[in-house]
Coordinates of C-alpha atoms in Angstrom, one line a residue:
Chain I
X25 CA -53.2 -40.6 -38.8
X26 CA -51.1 -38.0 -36.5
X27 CA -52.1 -35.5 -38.8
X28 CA -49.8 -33.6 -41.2
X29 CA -47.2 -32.3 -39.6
X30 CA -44.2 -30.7 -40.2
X31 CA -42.4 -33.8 -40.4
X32 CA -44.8 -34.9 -43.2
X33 CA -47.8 -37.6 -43.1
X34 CA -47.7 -40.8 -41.0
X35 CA -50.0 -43.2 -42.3
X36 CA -51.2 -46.9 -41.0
X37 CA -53.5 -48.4 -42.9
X38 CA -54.5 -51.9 -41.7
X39 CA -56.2 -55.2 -43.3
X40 CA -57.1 -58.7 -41.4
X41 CA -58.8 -61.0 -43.3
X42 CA -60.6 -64.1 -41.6
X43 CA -62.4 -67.3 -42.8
X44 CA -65.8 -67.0 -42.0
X45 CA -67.0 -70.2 -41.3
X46 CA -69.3 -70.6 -44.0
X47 CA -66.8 -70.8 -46.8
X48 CA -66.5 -67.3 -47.3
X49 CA -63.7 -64.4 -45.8
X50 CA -64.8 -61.3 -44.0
X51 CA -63.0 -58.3 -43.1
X52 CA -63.0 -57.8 -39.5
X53 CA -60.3 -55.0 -39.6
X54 CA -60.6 -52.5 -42.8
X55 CA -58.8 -49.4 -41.5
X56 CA -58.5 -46.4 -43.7
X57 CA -55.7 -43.8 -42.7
X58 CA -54.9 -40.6 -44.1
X59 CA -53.8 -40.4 -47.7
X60 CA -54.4 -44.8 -47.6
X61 CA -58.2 -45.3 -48.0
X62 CA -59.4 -49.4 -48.4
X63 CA -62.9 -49.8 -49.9
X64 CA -64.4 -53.5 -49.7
X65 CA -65.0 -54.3 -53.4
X66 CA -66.9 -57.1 -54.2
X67 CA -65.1 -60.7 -54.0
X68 CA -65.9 -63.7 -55.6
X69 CA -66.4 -66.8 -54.1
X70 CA -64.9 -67.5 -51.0
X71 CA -62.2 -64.4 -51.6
X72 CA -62.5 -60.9 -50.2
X73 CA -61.6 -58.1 -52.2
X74 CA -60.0 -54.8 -51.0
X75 CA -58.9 -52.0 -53.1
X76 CA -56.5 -49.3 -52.0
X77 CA -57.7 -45.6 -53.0
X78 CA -55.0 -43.0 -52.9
X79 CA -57.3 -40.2 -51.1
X80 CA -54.2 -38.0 -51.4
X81 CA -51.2 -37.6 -54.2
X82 CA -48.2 -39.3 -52.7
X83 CA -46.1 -40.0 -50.9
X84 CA -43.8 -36.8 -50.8
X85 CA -40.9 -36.0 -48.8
X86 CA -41.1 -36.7 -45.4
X87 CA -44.3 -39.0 -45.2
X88 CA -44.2 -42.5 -43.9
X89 CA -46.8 -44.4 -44.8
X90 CA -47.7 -48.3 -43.8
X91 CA -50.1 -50.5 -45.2
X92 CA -50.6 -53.5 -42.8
X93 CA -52.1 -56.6 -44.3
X94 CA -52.8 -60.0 -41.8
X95 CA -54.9 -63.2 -43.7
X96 CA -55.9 -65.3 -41.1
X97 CA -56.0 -69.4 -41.3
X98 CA -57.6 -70.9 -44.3
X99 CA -58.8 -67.0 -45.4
X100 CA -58.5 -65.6 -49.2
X101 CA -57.8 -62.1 -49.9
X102 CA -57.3 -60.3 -52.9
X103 CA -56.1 -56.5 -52.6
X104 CA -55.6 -54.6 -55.4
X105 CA -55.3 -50.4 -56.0
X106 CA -56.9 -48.0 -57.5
X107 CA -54.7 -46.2 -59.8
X108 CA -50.7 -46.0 -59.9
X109 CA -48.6 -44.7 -56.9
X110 CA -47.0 -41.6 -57.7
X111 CA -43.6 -40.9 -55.7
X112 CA -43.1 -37.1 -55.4
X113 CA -41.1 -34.4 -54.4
X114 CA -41.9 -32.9 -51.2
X115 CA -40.8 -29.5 -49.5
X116 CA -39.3 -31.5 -46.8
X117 CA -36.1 -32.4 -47.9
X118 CA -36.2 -36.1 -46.0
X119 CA -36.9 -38.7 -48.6
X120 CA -40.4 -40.5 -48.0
X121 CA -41.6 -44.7 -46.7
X122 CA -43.7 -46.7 -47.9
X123 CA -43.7 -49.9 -45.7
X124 CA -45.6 -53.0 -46.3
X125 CA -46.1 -55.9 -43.7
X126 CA -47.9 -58.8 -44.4
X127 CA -48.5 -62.1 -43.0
X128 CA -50.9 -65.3 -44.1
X129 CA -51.3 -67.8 -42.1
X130 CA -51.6 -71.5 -42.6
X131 CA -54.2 -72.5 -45.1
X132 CA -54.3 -68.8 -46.2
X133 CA -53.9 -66.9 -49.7
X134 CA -53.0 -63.3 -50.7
X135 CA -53.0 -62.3 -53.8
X136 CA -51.2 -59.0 -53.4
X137 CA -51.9 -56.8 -57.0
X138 CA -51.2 -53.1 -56.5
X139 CA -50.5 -50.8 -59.4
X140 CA -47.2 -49.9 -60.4
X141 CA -45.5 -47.1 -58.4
X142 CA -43.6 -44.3 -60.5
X143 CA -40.9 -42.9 -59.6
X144 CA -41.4 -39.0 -60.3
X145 CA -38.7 -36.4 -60.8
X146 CA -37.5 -34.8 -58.0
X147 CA -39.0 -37.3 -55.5
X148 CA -37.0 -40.2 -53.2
X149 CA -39.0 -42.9 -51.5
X150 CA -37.5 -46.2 -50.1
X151 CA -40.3 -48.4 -49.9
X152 CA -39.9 -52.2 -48.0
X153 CA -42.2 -54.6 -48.8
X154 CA -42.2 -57.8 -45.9
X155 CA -44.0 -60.8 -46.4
X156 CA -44.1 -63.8 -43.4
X157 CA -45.8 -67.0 -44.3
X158 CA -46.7 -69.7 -42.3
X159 CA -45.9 -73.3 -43.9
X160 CA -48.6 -74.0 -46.0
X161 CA -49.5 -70.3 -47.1
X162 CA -50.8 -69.2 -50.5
X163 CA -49.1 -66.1 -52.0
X164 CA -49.6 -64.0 -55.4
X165 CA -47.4 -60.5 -55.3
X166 CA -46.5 -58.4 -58.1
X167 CA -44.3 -55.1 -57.4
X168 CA -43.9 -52.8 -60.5
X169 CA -41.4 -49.7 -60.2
X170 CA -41.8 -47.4 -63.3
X171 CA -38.9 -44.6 -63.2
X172 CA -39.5 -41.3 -64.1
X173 CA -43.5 -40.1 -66.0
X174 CA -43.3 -39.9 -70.1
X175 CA -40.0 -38.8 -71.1
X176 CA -39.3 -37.8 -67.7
X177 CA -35.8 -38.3 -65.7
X178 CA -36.7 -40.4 -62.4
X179 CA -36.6 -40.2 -58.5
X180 CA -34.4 -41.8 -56.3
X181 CA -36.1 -45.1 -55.4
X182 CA -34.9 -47.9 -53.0
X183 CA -37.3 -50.5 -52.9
X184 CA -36.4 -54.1 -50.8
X185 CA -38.9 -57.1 -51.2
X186 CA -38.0 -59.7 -48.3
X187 CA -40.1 -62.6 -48.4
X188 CA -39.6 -65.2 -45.9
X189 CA -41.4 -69.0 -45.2
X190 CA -42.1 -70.2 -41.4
X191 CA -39.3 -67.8 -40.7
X192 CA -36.7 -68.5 -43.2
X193 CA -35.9 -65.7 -46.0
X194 CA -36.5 -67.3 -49.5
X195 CA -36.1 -63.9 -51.1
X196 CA -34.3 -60.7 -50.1
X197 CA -33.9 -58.0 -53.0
X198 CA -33.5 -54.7 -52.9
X199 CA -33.3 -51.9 -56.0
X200 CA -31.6 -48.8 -55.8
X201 CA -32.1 -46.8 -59.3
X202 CA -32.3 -42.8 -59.9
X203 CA -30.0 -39.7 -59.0
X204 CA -27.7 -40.3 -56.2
X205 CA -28.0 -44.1 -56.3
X206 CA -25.1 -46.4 -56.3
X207 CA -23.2 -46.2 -59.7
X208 CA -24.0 -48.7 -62.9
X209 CA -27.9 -48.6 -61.5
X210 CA -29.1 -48.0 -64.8
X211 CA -25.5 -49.7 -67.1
X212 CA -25.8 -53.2 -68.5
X213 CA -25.7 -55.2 -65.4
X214 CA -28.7 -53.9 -63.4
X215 CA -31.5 -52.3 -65.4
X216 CA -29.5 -51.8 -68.8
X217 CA -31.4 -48.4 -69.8
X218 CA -34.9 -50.0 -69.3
X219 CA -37.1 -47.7 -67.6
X220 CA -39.7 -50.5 -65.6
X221 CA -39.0 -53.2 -63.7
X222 CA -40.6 -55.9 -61.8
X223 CA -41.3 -58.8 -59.5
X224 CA -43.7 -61.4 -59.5
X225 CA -43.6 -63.9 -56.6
X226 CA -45.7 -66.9 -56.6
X227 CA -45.9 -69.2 -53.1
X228 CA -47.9 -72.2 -53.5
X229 CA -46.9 -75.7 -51.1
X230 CA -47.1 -77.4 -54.0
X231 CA -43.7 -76.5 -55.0
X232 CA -42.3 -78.3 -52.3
X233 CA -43.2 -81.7 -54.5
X234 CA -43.5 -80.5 -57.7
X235 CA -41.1 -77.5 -58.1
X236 CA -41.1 -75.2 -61.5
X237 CA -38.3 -75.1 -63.5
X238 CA -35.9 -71.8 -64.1
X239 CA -36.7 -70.4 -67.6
X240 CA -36.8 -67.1 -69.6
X241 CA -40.2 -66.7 -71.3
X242 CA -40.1 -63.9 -73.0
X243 CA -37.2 -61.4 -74.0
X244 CA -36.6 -59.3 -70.9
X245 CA -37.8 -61.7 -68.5
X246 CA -36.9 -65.0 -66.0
X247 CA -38.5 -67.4 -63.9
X248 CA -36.4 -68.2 -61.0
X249 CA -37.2 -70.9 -58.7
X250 CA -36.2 -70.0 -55.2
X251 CA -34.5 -72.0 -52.7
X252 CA -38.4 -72.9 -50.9
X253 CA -41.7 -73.3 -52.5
X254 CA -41.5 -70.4 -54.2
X255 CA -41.1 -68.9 -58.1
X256 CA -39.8 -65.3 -58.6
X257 CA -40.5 -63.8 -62.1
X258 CA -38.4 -60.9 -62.5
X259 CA -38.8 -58.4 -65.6
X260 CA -37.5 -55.8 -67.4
X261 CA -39.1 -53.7 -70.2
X262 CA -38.9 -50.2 -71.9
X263 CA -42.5 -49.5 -69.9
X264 CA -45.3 -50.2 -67.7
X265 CA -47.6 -51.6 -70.3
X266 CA -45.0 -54.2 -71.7
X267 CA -43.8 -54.9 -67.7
X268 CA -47.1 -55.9 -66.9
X269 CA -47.7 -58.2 -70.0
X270 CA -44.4 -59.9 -69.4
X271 CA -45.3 -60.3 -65.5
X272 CA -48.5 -61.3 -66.1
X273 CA -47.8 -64.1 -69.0
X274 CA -45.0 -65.6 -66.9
X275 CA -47.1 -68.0 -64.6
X276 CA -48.4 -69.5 -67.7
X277 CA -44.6 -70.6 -69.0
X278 CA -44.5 -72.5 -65.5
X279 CA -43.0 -75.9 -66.1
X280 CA -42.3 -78.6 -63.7
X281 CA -38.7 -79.2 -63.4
X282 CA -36.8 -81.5 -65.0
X283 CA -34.7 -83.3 -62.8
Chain Z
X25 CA -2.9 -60.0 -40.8
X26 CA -0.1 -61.4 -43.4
X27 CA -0.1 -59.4 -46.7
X28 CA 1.8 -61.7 -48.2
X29 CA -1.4 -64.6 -47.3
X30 CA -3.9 -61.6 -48.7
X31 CA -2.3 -61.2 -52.2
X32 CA -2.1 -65.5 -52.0
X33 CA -5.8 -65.4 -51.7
X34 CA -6.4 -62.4 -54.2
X35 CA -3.8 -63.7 -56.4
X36 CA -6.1 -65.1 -60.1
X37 CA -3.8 -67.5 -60.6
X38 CA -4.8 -69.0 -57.1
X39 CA -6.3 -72.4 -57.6
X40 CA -9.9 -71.8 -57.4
X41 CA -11.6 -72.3 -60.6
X42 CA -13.0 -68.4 -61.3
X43 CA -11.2 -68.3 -64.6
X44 CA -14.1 -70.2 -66.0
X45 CA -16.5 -67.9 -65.3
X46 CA -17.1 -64.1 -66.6
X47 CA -19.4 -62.9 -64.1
X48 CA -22.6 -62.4 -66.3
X49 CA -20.1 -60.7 -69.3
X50 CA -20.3 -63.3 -71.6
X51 CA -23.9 -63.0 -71.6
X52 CA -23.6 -59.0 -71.5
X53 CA -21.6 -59.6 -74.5
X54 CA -23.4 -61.6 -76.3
X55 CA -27.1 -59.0 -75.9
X56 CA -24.4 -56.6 -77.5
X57 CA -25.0 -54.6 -74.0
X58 CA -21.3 -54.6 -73.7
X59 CA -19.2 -53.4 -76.5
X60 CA -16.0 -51.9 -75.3
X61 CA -14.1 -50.3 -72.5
X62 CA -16.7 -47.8 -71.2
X63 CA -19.5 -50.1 -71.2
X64 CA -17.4 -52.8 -69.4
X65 CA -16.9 -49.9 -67.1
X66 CA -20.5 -49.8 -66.7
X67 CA -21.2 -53.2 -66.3
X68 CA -18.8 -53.7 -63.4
X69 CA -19.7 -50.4 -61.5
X70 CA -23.2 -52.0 -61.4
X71 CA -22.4 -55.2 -60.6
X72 CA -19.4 -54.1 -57.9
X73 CA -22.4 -52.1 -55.7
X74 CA -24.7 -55.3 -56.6
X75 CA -23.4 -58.7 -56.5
X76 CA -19.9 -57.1 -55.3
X77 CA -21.1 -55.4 -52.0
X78 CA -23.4 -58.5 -51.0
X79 CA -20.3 -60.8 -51.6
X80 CA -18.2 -58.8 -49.7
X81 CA -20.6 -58.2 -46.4
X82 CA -20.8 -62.4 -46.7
X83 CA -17.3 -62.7 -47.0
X84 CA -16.5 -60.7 -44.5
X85 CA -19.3 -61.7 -41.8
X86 CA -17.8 -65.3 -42.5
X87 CA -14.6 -64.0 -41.3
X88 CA -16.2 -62.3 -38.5
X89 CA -17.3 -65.7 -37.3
X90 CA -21.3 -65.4 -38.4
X91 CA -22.7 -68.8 -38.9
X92 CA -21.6 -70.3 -42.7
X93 CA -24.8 -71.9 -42.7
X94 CA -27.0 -68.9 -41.9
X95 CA -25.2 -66.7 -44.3
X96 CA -25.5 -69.6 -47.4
X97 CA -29.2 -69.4 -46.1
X98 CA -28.8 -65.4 -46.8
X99 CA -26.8 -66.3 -49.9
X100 CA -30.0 -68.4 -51.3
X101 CA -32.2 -65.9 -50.5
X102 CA -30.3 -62.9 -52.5
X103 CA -29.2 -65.0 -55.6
X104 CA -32.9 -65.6 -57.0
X105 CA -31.3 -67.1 -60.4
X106 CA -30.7 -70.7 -59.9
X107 CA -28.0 -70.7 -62.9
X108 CA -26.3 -68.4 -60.6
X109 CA -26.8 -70.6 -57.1
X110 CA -24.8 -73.7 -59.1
X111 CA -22.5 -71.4 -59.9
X112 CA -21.7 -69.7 -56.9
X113 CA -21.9 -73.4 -54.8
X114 CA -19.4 -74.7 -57.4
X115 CA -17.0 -71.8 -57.2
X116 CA -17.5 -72.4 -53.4
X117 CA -16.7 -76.2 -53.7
X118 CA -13.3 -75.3 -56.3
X119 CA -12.0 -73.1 -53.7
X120 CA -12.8 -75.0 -50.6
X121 CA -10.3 -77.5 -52.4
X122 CA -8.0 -74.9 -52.7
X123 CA -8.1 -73.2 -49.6
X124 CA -8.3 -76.6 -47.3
X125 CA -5.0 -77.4 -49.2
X126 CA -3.6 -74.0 -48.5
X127 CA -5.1 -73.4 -44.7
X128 CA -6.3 -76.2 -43.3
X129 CA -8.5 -75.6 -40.3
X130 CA -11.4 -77.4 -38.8
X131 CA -13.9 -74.5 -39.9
X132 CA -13.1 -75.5 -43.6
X133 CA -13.4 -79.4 -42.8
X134 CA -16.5 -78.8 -41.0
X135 CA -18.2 -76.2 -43.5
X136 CA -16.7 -78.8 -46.1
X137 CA -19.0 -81.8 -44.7
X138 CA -21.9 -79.3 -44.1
X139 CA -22.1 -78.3 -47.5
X140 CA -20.8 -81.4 -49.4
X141 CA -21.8 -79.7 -52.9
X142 CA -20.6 -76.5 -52.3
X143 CA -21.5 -73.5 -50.4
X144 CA -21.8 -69.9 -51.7
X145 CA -18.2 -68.9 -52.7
X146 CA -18.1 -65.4 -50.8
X147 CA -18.7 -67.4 -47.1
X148 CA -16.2 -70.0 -48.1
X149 CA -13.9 -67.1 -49.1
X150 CA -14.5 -65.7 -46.0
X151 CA -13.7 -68.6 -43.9
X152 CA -10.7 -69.1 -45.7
X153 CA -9.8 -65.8 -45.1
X154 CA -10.4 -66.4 -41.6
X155 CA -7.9 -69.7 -41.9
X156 CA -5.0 -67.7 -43.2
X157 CA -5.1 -65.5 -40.2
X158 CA -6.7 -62.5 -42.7
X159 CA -9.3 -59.8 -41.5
X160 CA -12.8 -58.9 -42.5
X161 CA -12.0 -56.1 -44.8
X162 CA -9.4 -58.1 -46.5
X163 CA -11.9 -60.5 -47.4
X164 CA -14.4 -58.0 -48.4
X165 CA -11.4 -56.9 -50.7
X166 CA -11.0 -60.2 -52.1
X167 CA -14.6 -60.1 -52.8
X168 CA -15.1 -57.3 -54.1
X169 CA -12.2 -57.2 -56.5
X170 CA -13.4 -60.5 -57.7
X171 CA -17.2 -59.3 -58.8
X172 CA -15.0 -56.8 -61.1
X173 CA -11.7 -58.0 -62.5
X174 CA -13.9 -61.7 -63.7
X175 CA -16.3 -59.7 -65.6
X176 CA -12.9 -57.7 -67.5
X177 CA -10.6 -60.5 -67.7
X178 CA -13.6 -62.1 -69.8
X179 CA -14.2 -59.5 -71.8
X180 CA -10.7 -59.5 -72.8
X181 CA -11.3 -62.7 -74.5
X182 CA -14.5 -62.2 -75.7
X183 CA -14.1 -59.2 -77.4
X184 CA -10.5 -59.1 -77.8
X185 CA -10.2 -56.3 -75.8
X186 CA -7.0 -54.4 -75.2
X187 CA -5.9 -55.8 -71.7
X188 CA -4.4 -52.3 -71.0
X189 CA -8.0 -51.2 -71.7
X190 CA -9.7 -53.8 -69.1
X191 CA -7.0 -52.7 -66.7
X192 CA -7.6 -49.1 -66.6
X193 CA -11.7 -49.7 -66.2
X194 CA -10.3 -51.9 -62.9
X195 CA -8.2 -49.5 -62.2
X196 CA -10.7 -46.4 -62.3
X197 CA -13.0 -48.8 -60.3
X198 CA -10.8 -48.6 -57.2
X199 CA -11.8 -46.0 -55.1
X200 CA -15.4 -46.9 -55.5
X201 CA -14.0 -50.3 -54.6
X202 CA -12.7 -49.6 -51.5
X203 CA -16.0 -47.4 -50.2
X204 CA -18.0 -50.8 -51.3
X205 CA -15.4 -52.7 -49.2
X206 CA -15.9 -50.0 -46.4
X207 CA -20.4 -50.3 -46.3
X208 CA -20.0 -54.3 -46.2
X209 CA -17.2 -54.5 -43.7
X210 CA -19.7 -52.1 -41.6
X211 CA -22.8 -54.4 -42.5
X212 CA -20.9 -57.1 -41.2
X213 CA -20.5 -55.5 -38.0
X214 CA -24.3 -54.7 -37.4
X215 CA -25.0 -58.8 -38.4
X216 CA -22.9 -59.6 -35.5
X217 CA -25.8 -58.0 -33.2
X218 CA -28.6 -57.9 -35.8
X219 CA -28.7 -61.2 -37.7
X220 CA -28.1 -62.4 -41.4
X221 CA -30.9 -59.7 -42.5
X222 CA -28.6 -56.8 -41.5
X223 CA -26.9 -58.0 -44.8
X224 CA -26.9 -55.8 -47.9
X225 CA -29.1 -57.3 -50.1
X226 CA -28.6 -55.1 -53.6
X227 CA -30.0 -56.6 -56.6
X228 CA -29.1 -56.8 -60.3
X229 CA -32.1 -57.8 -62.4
X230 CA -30.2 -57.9 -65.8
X231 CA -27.3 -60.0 -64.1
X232 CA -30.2 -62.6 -62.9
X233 CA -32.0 -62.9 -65.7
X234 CA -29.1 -62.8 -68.8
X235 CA -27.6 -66.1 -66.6
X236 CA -30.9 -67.6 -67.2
X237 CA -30.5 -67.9 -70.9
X238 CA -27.1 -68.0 -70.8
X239 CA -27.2 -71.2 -69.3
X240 CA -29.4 -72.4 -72.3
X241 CA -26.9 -71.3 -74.5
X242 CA -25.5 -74.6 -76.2
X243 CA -21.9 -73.0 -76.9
X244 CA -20.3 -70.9 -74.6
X245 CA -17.1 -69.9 -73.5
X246 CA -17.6 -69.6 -69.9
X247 CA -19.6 -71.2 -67.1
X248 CA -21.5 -68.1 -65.9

């Protein structure tokens, strides 16, 4: 970390997971950084397990923080978090980043499980989220954005997911809700007054041959088959408890499709 | 550019097949999310800075002379509801019809054979555009106007809406309109240097997954 400056926190925080030869993965880069502390939790099997701490409240106006994930060939990771992210007004009046690269490699799988991130009153965070896969790569992700605490008005929150296979985007979505966001954000055609929302995206090669059908599983919720080996579930619910029950049932509804 | 080719193009009685869809309304309609004039209003301001501004930067990148096939790739990967990728490709394959009729030009015969079951409708708007000797904000126009006055012409039927009513939500719509038309006309420009990703890739999660179960619906009035 450069410290905290004026300018706000930067953050990296990095991850490499590698096959260890004897079935197993080991963690040859676990970096803590600032406000992002990763703790080693114990895996089962042949999966690693990393939890992200938040060491700090945040992020606030004018940090940038980066969490850097890499699963090498034929490695399993799981990373999960703590507790929720809060997003929250800062006394720097630049909006804060959250940035999130990861890649897996052929033969590799990342399951990707952080809690949701709310978007507090008063704060704006854009946060990307980039995922490269080789051909043959395993992913899990969930991404749960939760505006506003309790009975609270929300932050501004942009958040992109971009998700591509051996180079080609098979998804690129990005959500713009809260005060000063484009107009009709939170009307009938985008979030229609629900106050969490969330993606699921499940990569498995398998889908190449056998691809899931589109279907709506529950009230509120879709899964979309995209154009690669690849299923979004996308969600929307009246709060982070029902979110993740829809999110998390989904995979179960996955039926082969039909023609 | 010709004016009289732009209103051709944005005219709704142009041949191209969008009367049969309402733009994610009739399934607004039917979850009683949209009742009346000022939640039609709603409805398109969201879906005019969603679906509306990535249209338009496609559209008018086409124009531009981006590859088709990179942007239907970019297309893919920002329409995640496959109900709405059919719909889009056969709107694309309706006013390719139209448009090589209208303008030929190799670009459409070769796109055409490229994409023999349709590509995304903005890019095949765009390279019609292109065709009829238009410019990149006039295809953003088109675009743009389209992901609105679908979803209110709809409505009209659906809920026997005063037209005048419809009109004046289209009408208050405009200058939002033309600052939408403004961002993907500029989006188009960095794609030029940048790639497809320099795209806008705005999202509407209700419009993605109320097309999902309105395609399961056995009676409906409207395609999409």
């Amino acid at each position: 970390m450069d410290g905290v400056t004026t300018a706000g926190v930067r953050a990296v925080a990095r991850i490499r997971a590698r096959a260890d030869g004897r079935g197993g993965t080991c963690l040859p880069v676990l970096e803590s950084d600032g406000p992002l502390a990763l703790r080693r939790t114990r895996g089962s099997g042949t999966e690693a397990h990393v939890m992200l701490v938040g060491a700090m409240s945040g992020p606030l106006g004018g940090d940038h923080l980066t969490v850097r994930a890499d699963v090498e060939p034929g490695a399993r990771l799981r990373v999960g978090s703590a507790a929720a992210t809060l997003a929250l007004p800062g006394r720097h009046r630049d909006g804060a980043r959250y940035d999130v690269r990861l890649t897996v490699a052929a033969g590799g799988e990342l399951h990707w499980l952080p809690e949701q991130l709310i978007s507090v009153s008063g704060s704006d965070l854009r946060v990307s989220t980039r995922v490269d896969l080789a051909p043959g790569a395993r992913l899990v992700l969930r991404e749960e954005q939760v505006l506003g605490r309790s009975g609270e008005q929300p932050g501004r929150l942009t958040s992109r997911l971009t998700v591509r296979i051996a180079g080609r985007a098979v998804l690129d979505q990005e959500l713009a809700c809260g005060p000063g966001a484009p107009g009709g954000w939170d009307g009938p055609a985008v979030l229609a007054g629900h106050r969490a929302v969330g993606q699921l995206v499940v990569v498995r090669p398998e889908f190449e041959e056998k691809p899931v059908g589109a279907g709506v599983p529950a009230q509120g919720a879709a899964v979309l088959p995209l154009a690669g080996p690849a299923v979004l579930v996308t969600a929307v619910a009246s709060d982070a408890l029902r979110l993740r029950r829809l999110l998390d049932e989904a995979p179960a509804s996955f039926t082969p499709a039909s023609d | 550019m010709s004016r009289g080719a732009l209103l051709l193009l944005a005219d709704g009685r142009f041949p191209a097949g969008g009367h049969a869809h309402s733009g994610g309304a009739e399934a607004a309609v039917g979850a009683g999310r949209v009742t009346g004039a000022a939640s039609l209003e709603d409805f398109c301001r969201g879906r005019l800075h969603t679906t509306g501004l990535v249209s338009a930067a496609l559209a008018a990148s086409a124009v531009l002379g981006t590859d088709p096939a990179a942007l239907d790739a970019a297309a893919d990967a920002r329409t995640p509801s496959p109900a709405l990728r059919t719909a889009a490709r056969k709107l694309g394959r309706q006013l390719m019809r139209a448009a090589r009729a209208t303008w030929p030009s190799e670009e459409l015969d070769d796109l055409a054979r490229r994409f023999p079951r349709g590509a995304h409708q903005p890019v095949v708007l765009g390279l019609t555009a292109r065709a009829a000797g238009l410019g990149p904000a006039d295809a953003a126009h088109c675009a743009a106007y389209e992901s609105v006055s679908g979803p209110a012409t709809a409505t009209v039927r659906l809920l026997s809406l005063d037209p005048f009513d419809a009109t004046a939500v289209l009408a208050r719509l405009a200058p939002e309109l033309d600052r939408v038309v403004e961002q993907a006309v500029e989006a188009a420009r960095r794609v030029v240097d940048e790639g497809v990703d320099a795209l806008p890739a705005a999202s509407a999660p209700s419009l993605e997954i109320s097309a999902e179960a309105h395609a399961g619906w056995s009676v409906r009035l409207f395609a999409s």
